[in-house]
Amino acid sequence: MPELTDVEGFRKVLASCARGRRIDQVEVYETGVLHGVSARRLRSELEGRTFREPERHGKWLLARTDGPTVLLHFGMTGGLLCCDPRDERAPHDRITFTLGRDRQLRYRDQRKLKGLWLADDAAVARTLEAQGPDAAAVGRDEFDAALARRRGTVKSGLTDQSVLAGIGNLLADEILWRARLHPARQARDLTEGERRRLHTDMRRVLRSSMKADCVPPRRSWLTGHRDDADPTCPRCGTGLHRDRVAGRGTVWCPNCQPPPS
DNA sequence: GCATATGTTATGAA
DNA sequence: TTTCATAACATATG
């Protein structure tokens, strides 16, 4: 699931569930999601600490404490839940943080593609250095500059986390459809007007998606049609095309999004 | 068995 | 140096 919008939802879960609360107990059920830290050290570094205001950059969630920061990445199937410690554990609950008598934060992940890192401020900075500006915060000029110097397709530019942080496969298709740009257009070939439109529509898509904590599968959106057996464009009724662009399954409207010439 | 899945990264090639 | 496709990672589903 997790793109910027989903991770922003997890940030809200973390803030409302855990901010200001003391970590009484850390339980590791699957060490495969730990990176560069043992279960023993994770426990000893975090138990007794208090969660502070969490932050997000792109698809990274920064769980700040009064000690080290827990960096979380959710891969394709990860999530963060606020539970009661007495709730039955789900098969894919990998790490739990018990916060007092009636709260437990759970990192749940089926595929274990990513996971948790324990980081001091310098390590946090190193991780974020590799990331482009956050897609939900980037201004038009910076967005413009990043795309104008980018070679390759506009879709690969949007989804490259070192160019722009937070856009995944679903969001990229939705944004390009909204801006009426074919995903295989060369980023450098976009006119200034097209880049401006792309920035505006990206902000629109992100704002609506962040309200829903996901890319909403509404029937008025591309995402609401992409899994149909015979999908059509909600704007013009034309049959949608599907192919591989930038290495990912990509859906677009051949009428609204004219191919590169 | 095959292909697919909202993510990242190592690898080799263009 | 950048960008591309591909495979790999681990798991589920159609």
PDB file of C-alpha atoms (C1' of nucleotides) in Angstrom:
ATOM      1  CA  MET A   1       0.000   0.000   0.000  1.00  0.00           C
ATOM      2  CA  PRO A   2       2.344   2.599   1.245  1.00  0.00           C
ATOM      3  CA  GLU A   3       3.071   5.682  -0.754  1.00  0.00           C
ATOM      4  CA  LEU A   4       3.405   9.173   0.680  1.00  0.00           C
ATOM      5  CA  THR A   5      -0.318   9.368   1.411  1.00  0.00           C
ATOM      6  CA  ASP A   6      -0.417   6.080   3.306  1.00  0.00           C
ATOM      7  CA  VAL A   7       2.743   6.912   5.252  1.00  0.00           C
ATOM      8  CA  GLU A   8       1.220  10.261   6.172  1.00  0.00           C
ATOM      9  CA  GLY A   9      -1.688   8.251   7.600  1.00  0.00           C
ATOM     10  CA  PHE A  10       0.780   6.179   9.640  1.00  0.00           C
ATOM     11  CA  ARG A  11       2.343   9.408  10.904  1.00  0.00           C
ATOM     12  CA  LYS A  12      -1.044  10.465  12.211  1.00  0.00           C
ATOM     13  CA  VAL A  13      -1.539   7.061  13.829  1.00  0.00           C
ATOM     14  CA  LEU A  14       1.846   7.359  15.479  1.00  0.00           C
ATOM     15  CA  ALA A  15       1.184  10.902  16.692  1.00  0.00           C
ATOM     16  CA  SER A  16      -2.222  10.180  18.183  1.00  0.00           C
ATOM     17  CA  CYS A  17      -1.305   6.777  19.573  1.00  0.00           C
ATOM     18  CA  ALA A  18       2.176   7.305  20.904  1.00  0.00           C
ATOM     19  CA  ARG A  19       3.304  10.929  21.138  1.00  0.00           C
ATOM     20  CA  GLY A  20       4.167  11.815  24.721  1.00  0.00           C
ATOM     21  CA  ARG A  21       3.862   8.209  25.871  1.00  0.00           C
ATOM     22  CA  ARG A  22       6.551   6.095  27.480  1.00  0.00           C
ATOM     23  CA  ILE A  23       7.676   2.885  25.806  1.00  0.00           C
ATOM     24  CA  ASP A  24       7.235   0.206  28.477  1.00  0.00           C
ATOM     25  CA  GLN A  25       8.048  -2.780  26.347  1.00  0.00           C
ATOM     26  CA  VAL A  26       9.341  -3.564  22.867  1.00  0.00           C
ATOM     27  CA  GLU A  27       8.626  -7.010  21.472  1.00  0.00           C
ATOM     28  CA  VAL A  28      10.257  -8.353  18.316  1.00  0.00           C
ATOM     29  CA  TYR A  29       8.444 -11.275  16.725  1.00  0.00           C
ATOM     30  CA  GLU A  30      10.412 -11.237  13.476  1.00  0.00           C
ATOM     31  CA  THR A  31      14.027 -10.091  13.424  1.00  0.00           C
ATOM     32  CA  GLY A  32      13.929 -10.037   9.611  1.00  0.00           C
ATOM     33  CA  VAL A  33      12.437  -6.534   9.710  1.00  0.00           C
ATOM     34  CA  LEU A  34      15.278  -5.148  11.840  1.00  0.00           C
ATOM     35  CA  HIS A  35      18.145  -3.477   9.983  1.00  0.00           C
ATOM     36  CA  GLY A  36      21.513  -2.799  11.591  1.00  0.00           C
ATOM     37  CA  VAL A  37      20.167  -3.409  15.080  1.00  0.00           C
ATOM     38  CA  SER A  38      19.535  -6.531  17.145  1.00  0.00           C
ATOM     39  CA  ALA A  39      16.290  -7.159  18.988  1.00  0.00           C
ATOM     40  CA  ARG A  40      18.215  -6.926  22.236  1.00  0.00           C
ATOM     41  CA  ARG A  41      19.669  -3.518  21.435  1.00  0.00           C
ATOM     42  CA  LEU A  42      16.368  -2.210  20.080  1.00  0.00           C
ATOM     43  CA  ARG A  43      14.787  -3.064  23.419  1.00  0.00           C
ATOM     44  CA  SER A  44      17.563  -1.651  25.546  1.00  0.00           C
ATOM     45  CA  GLU A  45      17.751   1.604  23.573  1.00  0.00           C
ATOM     46  CA  LEU A  46      14.020   2.238  23.471  1.00  0.00           C
ATOM     47  CA  GLU A  47      12.430   0.858  26.626  1.00  0.00           C
ATOM     48  CA  GLY A  48      11.904   3.756  29.004  1.00  0.00           C
ATOM     49  CA  ARG A  49      12.040   6.346  26.223  1.00  0.00           C
ATOM     50  CA  THR A  50       9.148   8.610  25.280  1.00  0.00           C
ATOM     51  CA  PHE A  51       7.822   9.151  21.773  1.00  0.00           C
ATOM     52  CA  ARG A  52       7.940  12.705  20.519  1.00  0.00           C
ATOM     53  CA  GLU A  53       6.301  14.413  17.541  1.00  0.00           C
ATOM     54  CA  PRO A  54       6.850  12.137  14.525  1.00  0.00           C
ATOM     55  CA  GLU A  55       7.905  13.359  11.102  1.00  0.00           C
ATOM     56  CA  ARG A  56       7.616  12.072   7.574  1.00  0.00           C
ATOM     57  CA  HIS A  57       9.732  12.616   4.481  1.00  0.00           C
ATOM     58  CA  GLY A  58       8.579  10.891   1.320  1.00  0.00           C
ATOM     59  CA  LYS A  59       7.894   7.300   2.257  1.00  0.00           C
ATOM     60  CA  TRP A  60      10.069   7.432   5.387  1.00  0.00           C
ATOM     61  CA  LEU A  61       8.485   7.793   8.798  1.00  0.00           C
ATOM     62  CA  LEU A  62      10.674   9.209  11.590  1.00  0.00           C
ATOM     63  CA  ALA A  63       9.515   8.070  14.996  1.00  0.00           C
ATOM     64  CA  ARG A  64      11.329  10.542  17.239  1.00  0.00           C
ATOM     65  CA  THR A  65      11.905   9.774  20.899  1.00  0.00           C
ATOM     66  CA  ASP A  66      13.804  11.529  23.676  1.00  0.00           C
ATOM     67  CA  GLY A  67      16.598   9.136  22.700  1.00  0.00           C
ATOM     68  CA  PRO A  68      17.300   7.672  19.255  1.00  0.00           C
ATOM     69  CA  THR A  69      14.907   7.866  16.311  1.00  0.00           C
ATOM     70  CA  VAL A  70      13.202   4.831  14.828  1.00  0.00           C
ATOM     71  CA  LEU A  71      13.190   5.033  11.029  1.00  0.00           C
ATOM     72  CA  LEU A  72      10.351   3.089   9.450  1.00  0.00           C
ATOM     73  CA  HIS A  73       9.840   2.113   5.843  1.00  0.00           C
ATOM     74  CA  PHE A  74       6.793   0.120   4.856  1.00  0.00           C
ATOM     75  CA  GLY A  75       7.817  -1.490   1.582  1.00  0.00           C
ATOM     76  CA  MET A  76       4.758  -2.722  -0.299  1.00  0.00           C
ATOM     77  CA  THR A  77       2.749  -4.244   2.532  1.00  0.00           C
ATOM     78  CA  GLY A  78       3.742  -2.568   5.793  1.00  0.00           C
ATOM     79  CA  GLY A  79       1.527  -0.616   8.153  1.00  0.00           C
ATOM     80  CA  LEU A  80       1.297   0.898  11.619  1.00  0.00           C
ATOM     81  CA  LEU A  81      -1.639   0.288  13.920  1.00  0.00           C
ATOM     82  CA  CYS A  82      -2.756   1.510  17.299  1.00  0.00           C
ATOM     83  CA  CYS A  83      -4.139  -1.417  19.276  1.00  0.00           C
ATOM     84  CA  ASP A  84      -4.987  -2.552  22.759  1.00  0.00           C
ATOM     85  CA  PRO A  85      -2.246  -4.833  24.129  1.00  0.00           C
ATOM     86  CA  ARG A  86      -4.933  -7.445  24.758  1.00  0.00           C
ATOM     87  CA  ASP A  87      -5.973  -7.509  21.097  1.00  0.00           C
ATOM     88  CA  GLU A  88      -5.046 -10.763  19.474  1.00  0.00           C
ATOM     89  CA  ARG A  89      -1.792 -10.591  17.598  1.00  0.00           C
ATOM     90  CA  ALA A  90      -2.098 -10.798  13.808  1.00  0.00           C
ATOM     91  CA  PRO A  91       0.176 -13.224  11.950  1.00  0.00           C
ATOM     92  CA  HIS A  92       2.124 -10.367  10.367  1.00  0.00           C
ATOM     93  CA  ASP A  93       2.598  -8.228  13.467  1.00  0.00           C
ATOM     94  CA  ARG A  94       6.401  -8.042  13.496  1.00  0.00           C
ATOM     95  CA  ILE A  95       7.209  -5.496  16.231  1.00  0.00           C
ATOM     96  CA  THR A  96       5.072  -4.114  19.055  1.00  0.00           C
ATOM     97  CA  PHE A  97       5.626  -1.138  21.345  1.00  0.00           C
ATOM     98  CA  THR A  98       3.562  -1.294  24.519  1.00  0.00           C
ATOM     99  CA  LEU A  99       2.721   2.188  25.804  1.00  0.00           C
ATOM    100  CA  GLY A 100       1.072   1.867  29.178  1.00  0.00           C
ATOM    101  CA  ARG A 101      -1.777  -0.380  30.141  1.00  0.00           C
ATOM    102  CA  ASP A 102      -4.105   0.127  27.207  1.00  0.00           C
ATOM    103  CA  ARG A 103      -2.051   1.048  24.164  1.00  0.00           C
ATOM    104  CA  GLN A 104       0.169  -0.807  21.796  1.00  0.00           C
ATOM    105  CA  LEU A 105       1.713   0.411  18.572  1.00  0.00           C
ATOM    106  CA  ARG A 106       2.202  -2.396  16.056  1.00  0.00           C
ATOM    107  CA  TYR A 107       4.374  -2.598  12.954  1.00  0.00           C
ATOM    108  CA  ARG A 108       2.617  -5.069  10.704  1.00  0.00           C
ATOM    109  CA  ASP A 109       4.106  -6.283   7.438  1.00  0.00           C
ATOM    110  CA  GLN A 110       3.399  -9.295   5.327  1.00  0.00           C
ATOM    111  CA  ARG A 111       6.289  -9.272   2.892  1.00  0.00           C
ATOM    112  CA  LYS A 112       9.099  -7.900   5.082  1.00  0.00           C
ATOM    113  CA  LEU A 113      10.653  -5.990   2.202  1.00  0.00           C
ATOM    114  CA  LYS A 114      11.643  -3.117   4.479  1.00  0.00           C
ATOM    115  CA  GLY A 115      11.316  -2.525   8.223  1.00  0.00           C
ATOM    116  CA  LEU A 116      12.910  -0.586  11.088  1.00  0.00           C
ATOM    117  CA  TRP A 117      16.244   1.135  11.622  1.00  0.00           C
ATOM    118  CA  LEU A 118      17.527   2.717  14.806  1.00  0.00           C
ATOM    119  CA  ALA A 119      19.231   6.023  14.053  1.00  0.00           C
ATOM    120  CA  ASP A 120      20.891   8.943  15.774  1.00  0.00           C
ATOM    121  CA  ASP A 121      20.568  12.398  14.241  1.00  0.00           C
ATOM    122  CA  ALA A 122      23.530  11.879  11.925  1.00  0.00           C
ATOM    123  CA  ALA A 123      22.115   8.615  10.588  1.00  0.00           C
ATOM    124  CA  VAL A 124      18.721  10.225  10.058  1.00  0.00           C
ATOM    125  CA  ALA A 125      20.400  12.990   8.084  1.00  0.00           C
ATOM    126  CA  ARG A 126      22.284  10.466   5.951  1.00  0.00           C
ATOM    127  CA  THR A 127      19.059   8.685   5.059  1.00  0.00           C
ATOM    128  CA  LEU A 128      17.251  11.877   4.132  1.00  0.00           C
ATOM    129  CA  GLU A 129      20.204  13.149   2.100  1.00  0.00           C
ATOM    130  CA  ALA A 130      19.476  10.544  -0.529  1.00  0.00           C
ATOM    131  CA  GLN A 131      15.894  11.752  -0.864  1.00  0.00           C
ATOM    132  CA  GLY A 132      14.589  14.469  -3.122  1.00  0.00           C
ATOM    133  CA  PRO A 133      12.195  17.117  -1.813  1.00  0.00           C
ATOM    134  CA  ASP A 134       8.972  15.792  -0.316  1.00  0.00           C
ATOM    135  CA  ALA A 135       6.306  15.737  -3.019  1.00  0.00           C
ATOM    136  CA  ALA A 136       3.678  17.211  -0.693  1.00  0.00           C
ATOM    137  CA  ALA A 137       5.869  20.170   0.211  1.00  0.00           C
ATOM    138  CA  VAL A 138       7.877  20.934  -2.935  1.00  0.00           C
ATOM    139  CA  GLY A 139       7.406  24.359  -4.518  1.00  0.00           C
ATOM    140  CA  ARG A 140       6.865  24.849  -8.200  1.00  0.00           C
ATOM    141  CA  ASP A 141      10.338  26.207  -8.947  1.00  0.00           C
ATOM    142  CA  GLU A 142      12.150  23.357  -7.260  1.00  0.00           C
ATOM    143  CA  PHE A 143       9.823  20.833  -8.914  1.00  0.00           C
ATOM    144  CA  ASP A 144      10.460  22.432 -12.269  1.00  0.00           C
ATOM    145  CA  ALA A 145      14.212  22.370 -11.860  1.00  0.00           C
ATOM    146  CA  ALA A 146      14.226  18.712 -10.787  1.00  0.00           C
ATOM    147  CA  LEU A 147      12.229  17.603 -13.821  1.00  0.00           C
ATOM    148  CA  ALA A 148      13.940  19.846 -16.349  1.00  0.00           C
ATOM    149  CA  ARG A 149      17.353  18.328 -15.646  1.00  0.00           C
ATOM    150  CA  ARG A 150      16.009  14.808 -15.601  1.00  0.00           C
ATOM    151  CA  ARG A 151      16.522  12.508 -18.568  1.00  0.00           C
ATOM    152  CA  GLY A 152      14.175   9.602 -19.125  1.00  0.00           C
ATOM    153  CA  THR A 153      10.412   9.413 -18.884  1.00  0.00           C
ATOM    154  CA  VAL A 154       8.301  11.696 -16.754  1.00  0.00           C
ATOM    155  CA  LYS A 155       6.973   8.665 -14.882  1.00  0.00           C
ATOM    156  CA  SER A 156      10.458   7.512 -13.897  1.00  0.00           C
ATOM    157  CA  GLY A 157      11.245  11.056 -12.736  1.00  0.00           C
ATOM    158  CA  LEU A 158       8.149  11.283 -10.577  1.00  0.00           C
ATOM    159  CA  THR A 159       8.749   7.916  -8.948  1.00  0.00           C
ATOM    160  CA  ASP A 160      12.522   8.245  -8.435  1.00  0.00           C
ATOM    161  CA  GLN A 161      12.809   8.956  -4.705  1.00  0.00           C
ATOM    162  CA  SER A 162      16.077  10.846  -5.156  1.00  0.00           C
ATOM    163  CA  VAL A 163      14.313  13.269  -7.507  1.00  0.00           C
ATOM    164  CA  LEU A 164      11.015  13.600  -5.686  1.00  0.00           C
ATOM    165  CA  ALA A 165      10.221  11.756  -2.459  1.00  0.00           C
ATOM    166  CA  GLY A 166       6.916  10.032  -1.839  1.00  0.00           C
ATOM    167  CA  ILE A 167       5.349   9.303  -5.227  1.00  0.00           C
ATOM    168  CA  GLY A 168       4.770   5.621  -5.948  1.00  0.00           C
ATOM    169  CA  ASN A 169       3.289   3.740  -8.848  1.00  0.00           C
ATOM    170  CA  LEU A 170      -0.382   4.412  -8.151  1.00  0.00           C
ATOM    171  CA  LEU A 171       0.076   8.101  -7.386  1.00  0.00           C
ATOM    172  CA  ALA A 172       2.243   8.646 -10.457  1.00  0.00           C
ATOM    173  CA  ASP A 173      -0.392   7.203 -12.780  1.00  0.00           C
ATOM    174  CA  GLU A 174      -3.153   9.192 -11.085  1.00  0.00           C
ATOM    175  CA  ILE A 175      -1.215  12.466 -11.286  1.00  0.00           C
ATOM    176  CA  LEU A 176      -0.211  11.986 -14.919  1.00  0.00           C
ATOM    177  CA  TRP A 177      -3.783  11.131 -15.854  1.00  0.00           C
ATOM    178  CA  ARG A 178      -5.072  14.216 -14.066  1.00  0.00           C
ATOM    179  CA  ALA A 179      -2.480  16.396 -15.827  1.00  0.00           C
ATOM    180  CA  ARG A 180      -3.230  14.696 -19.179  1.00  0.00           C
ATOM    181  CA  LEU A 181       0.388  13.718 -19.727  1.00  0.00           C
ATOM    182  CA  HIS A 182       1.483  10.405 -21.204  1.00  0.00           C
ATOM    183  CA  PRO A 183       3.723   8.522 -18.734  1.00  0.00           C
ATOM    184  CA  ALA A 184       6.345   7.790 -21.402  1.00  0.00           C
ATOM    185  CA  ARG A 185       6.883  11.439 -22.355  1.00  0.00           C
ATOM    186  CA  GLN A 186      10.474  12.535 -21.825  1.00  0.00           C
ATOM    187  CA  ALA A 187      10.609  14.734 -18.720  1.00  0.00           C
ATOM    188  CA  ARG A 188      12.918  17.190 -20.455  1.00  0.00           C
ATOM    189  CA  ASP A 189      10.532  17.597 -23.377  1.00  0.00           C
ATOM    190  CA  LEU A 190       7.651  18.883 -21.258  1.00  0.00           C
ATOM    191  CA  THR A 191       6.844  22.518 -21.924  1.00  0.00           C
ATOM    192  CA  GLU A 192       6.913  24.943 -19.045  1.00  0.00           C
ATOM    193  CA  GLY A 193       3.118  25.020 -19.150  1.00  0.00           C
ATOM    194  CA  GLU A 194       2.974  21.227 -18.910  1.00  0.00           C
ATOM    195  CA  ARG A 195       5.377  21.178 -15.980  1.00  0.00           C
ATOM    196  CA  ARG A 196       3.335  23.836 -14.253  1.00  0.00           C
ATOM    197  CA  ARG A 197       0.155  21.823 -14.812  1.00  0.00           C
ATOM    198  CA  LEU A 198       1.869  18.706 -13.524  1.00  0.00           C
ATOM    199  CA  HIS A 199       2.876  20.479 -10.325  1.00  0.00           C
ATOM    200  CA  THR A 200      -0.614  21.887  -9.792  1.00  0.00           C
ATOM    201  CA  ASP A 201      -2.308  18.548 -10.414  1.00  0.00           C
ATOM    202  CA  MET A 202       0.198  16.714  -8.255  1.00  0.00           C
ATOM    203  CA  ARG A 203      -0.719  19.030  -5.363  1.00  0.00           C
ATOM    204  CA  ARG A 204      -4.417  18.473  -6.017  1.00  0.00           C
ATOM    205  CA  VAL A 205      -4.092  14.687  -6.123  1.00  0.00           C
ATOM    206  CA  LEU A 206      -1.930  14.677  -3.000  1.00  0.00           C
ATOM    207  CA  ARG A 207      -4.257  16.940  -1.049  1.00  0.00           C
ATOM    208  CA  SER A 208      -7.295  14.759  -1.771  1.00  0.00           C
ATOM    209  CA  SER A 209      -5.364  11.537  -1.207  1.00  0.00           C
ATOM    210  CA  MET A 210      -3.948  12.704   2.111  1.00  0.00           C
ATOM    211  CA  LYS A 211      -7.463  13.322   3.374  1.00  0.00           C
ATOM    212  CA  ALA A 212      -8.265   9.690   2.610  1.00  0.00           C
ATOM    213  CA  ASP A 213      -4.843   8.337   3.774  1.00  0.00           C
ATOM    214  CA  CYS A 214      -4.574   6.512   0.456  1.00  0.00           C
ATOM    215  CA  VAL A 215      -5.082   7.075  -3.256  1.00  0.00           C
ATOM    216  CA  PRO A 216      -8.866   6.822  -3.144  1.00  0.00           C
ATOM    217  CA  PRO A 217     -10.343   4.295  -5.580  1.00  0.00           C
ATOM    218  CA  ARG A 218     -13.160   6.665  -6.510  1.00  0.00           C
ATOM    219  CA  ARG A 219     -14.966   6.089  -9.769  1.00  0.00           C
ATOM    220  CA  SER A 220     -14.086   9.631 -10.827  1.00  0.00           C
ATOM    221  CA  TRP A 221     -10.384   8.797 -10.466  1.00  0.00           C
ATOM    222  CA  LEU A 222      -8.145   6.628 -12.614  1.00  0.00           C
ATOM    223  CA  THR A 223      -7.344   4.508  -9.566  1.00  0.00           C
ATOM    224  CA  GLY A 224     -11.021   3.559  -9.270  1.00  0.00           C
ATOM    225  CA  HIS A 225     -10.837   1.880 -12.683  1.00  0.00           C
ATOM    226  CA  ARG A 226      -7.382   0.384 -12.974  1.00  0.00           C
ATOM    227  CA  ASP A 227      -8.354  -2.988 -11.586  1.00  0.00           C
ATOM    228  CA  ASP A 228     -11.501  -3.327 -13.734  1.00  0.00           C
ATOM    229  CA  ALA A 229     -11.613  -6.186 -16.201  1.00  0.00           C
ATOM    230  CA  ASP A 230     -12.154  -3.798 -19.115  1.00  0.00           C
ATOM    231  CA  PRO A 231     -11.217  -0.394 -17.700  1.00  0.00           C
ATOM    232  CA  THR A 232     -12.376   2.844 -19.275  1.00  0.00           C
ATOM    233  CA  CYS A 233     -11.374   6.458 -18.682  1.00  0.00           C
ATOM    234  CA  PRO A 234     -13.744   8.171 -16.217  1.00  0.00           C
ATOM    235  CA  ARG A 235     -13.239  11.430 -18.119  1.00  0.00           C
ATOM    236  CA  CYS A 236     -13.898  10.398 -21.722  1.00  0.00           C
ATOM    237  CA  GLY A 237     -14.952   6.746 -21.718  1.00  0.00           C
ATOM    238  CA  THR A 238     -12.048   5.599 -23.891  1.00  0.00           C
ATOM    239  CA  GLY A 239     -10.597   2.188 -23.086  1.00  0.00           C
ATOM    240  CA  LEU A 240      -7.531   2.549 -20.853  1.00  0.00           C
ATOM    241  CA  HIS A 241      -4.154   1.244 -21.954  1.00  0.00           C
ATOM    242  CA  ARG A 242      -1.874  -0.809 -19.770  1.00  0.00           C
ATOM    243  CA  ASP A 243       1.807  -1.416 -20.305  1.00  0.00           C
ATOM    244  CA  ARG A 244       5.108  -1.405 -18.487  1.00  0.00           C
ATOM    245  CA  VAL A 245       6.689   2.034 -18.077  1.00  0.00           C
ATOM    246  CA  ALA A 246       9.712   2.686 -15.856  1.00  0.00           C
ATOM    247  CA  GLY A 247       9.565  -0.980 -14.899  1.00  0.00           C
ATOM    248  CA  ARG A 248       6.071  -0.854 -13.396  1.00  0.00           C
ATOM    249  CA  GLY A 249       2.556  -1.702 -14.504  1.00  0.00           C
ATOM    250  CA  THR A 250       1.214   1.577 -15.849  1.00  0.00           C
ATOM    251  CA  VAL A 251      -2.305   2.626 -16.822  1.00  0.00           C
ATOM    252  CA  TRP A 252      -3.244   5.633 -18.945  1.00  0.00           C
ATOM    253  CA  CYS A 253      -5.903   6.982 -21.266  1.00  0.00           C
ATOM    254  CA  PRO A 254      -4.733   7.011 -24.899  1.00  0.00           C
ATOM    255  CA  ASN A 255      -7.187   9.807 -25.670  1.00  0.00           C
ATOM    256  CA  CYS A 256      -6.594  12.190 -22.753  1.00  0.00           C
ATOM    257  CA  GLN A 257      -2.867  11.445 -22.566  1.00  0.00           C
ATOM    258  CA  PRO A 258      -1.486  11.653 -26.105  1.00  0.00           C
ATOM    259  CA  PRO A 259       1.698   9.624 -26.686  1.00  0.00           C
ATOM    260  CA  PRO A 260       5.054  11.321 -27.235  1.00  0.00           C
ATOM    261  CA  SER A 261       5.616  12.242 -30.873  1.00  0.00           C
TER     262      SER A 261
ATOM    263  C1'  DG B   1       3.081 -23.254 -12.759  1.00  0.00           C
ATOM    264  C1'  DC B   2       2.260 -18.433 -14.410  1.00  0.00           C
ATOM    265  C1'  DA B   3       1.630 -13.492 -13.652  1.00  0.00           C
ATOM    266  C1'  DT B   4       0.576  -9.865 -10.740  1.00  0.00           C
ATOM    267  C1'  DA B   5       1.109  -6.685  -6.554  1.00  0.00           C
ATOM    268  C1'  DT B   6       0.914   0.822  -3.996  1.00  0.00           C
ATOM    269  C1'  DG B   7       8.877  -0.670  -2.853  1.00  0.00           C
ATOM    270  C1'  DT B   8      13.934  -0.593  -3.047  1.00  0.00           C
ATOM    271  C1'  DT B   9      18.371  -1.970  -4.618  1.00  0.00           C
ATOM    272  C1'  DA B  10      22.324  -4.462  -6.932  1.00  0.00           C
ATOM    273  C1'  DT B  11      23.869  -5.437 -11.488  1.00  0.00           C
ATOM    274  C1'  DG B  12      25.196  -4.968 -16.073  1.00  0.00           C
ATOM    275  C1'  DA B  13      24.290  -2.666 -20.324  1.00  0.00           C
ATOM    276  C1'  DA B  14      23.249   1.340 -23.321  1.00  0.00           C
TER     277       DA B  14
ATOM    278  C1'  DT C   1      27.484   9.892 -14.932  1.00  0.00           C
ATOM    279  C1'  DT C   2      22.731   8.621 -15.774  1.00  0.00           C
ATOM    280  C1'  DT C   3      19.210   5.836 -16.959  1.00  0.00           C
ATOM    281  C1'  DC C   4      17.224   1.469 -18.323  1.00  0.00           C
ATOM    282  C1'  DA C   5      15.609  -3.281 -17.729  1.00  0.00           C
ATOM    283  C1'  DT C   6      16.036  -7.133 -14.926  1.00  0.00           C
ATOM    284  C1'  DA C   7      16.319  -9.920 -11.047  1.00  0.00           C
ATOM    285  C1'  DA C   8      16.143 -10.287  -6.274  1.00  0.00           C
ATOM    286  C1'  DC C   9      14.013  -9.792  -1.822  1.00  0.00           C
ATOM    287  C1'  DA C  10       9.254 -12.509   0.773  1.00  0.00           C
ATOM    288  C1'  DT C  11       4.511 -13.498   0.413  1.00  0.00           C
ATOM    289  C1'  DA C  12      -0.146 -13.671  -1.185  1.00  0.00           C
ATOM    290  C1'  DT C  13      -3.641 -13.960  -4.685  1.00  0.00           C
ATOM    291  C1'  DG C  14      -5.875 -14.876  -9.161  1.00  0.00           C
TER     292       DG C  14
END
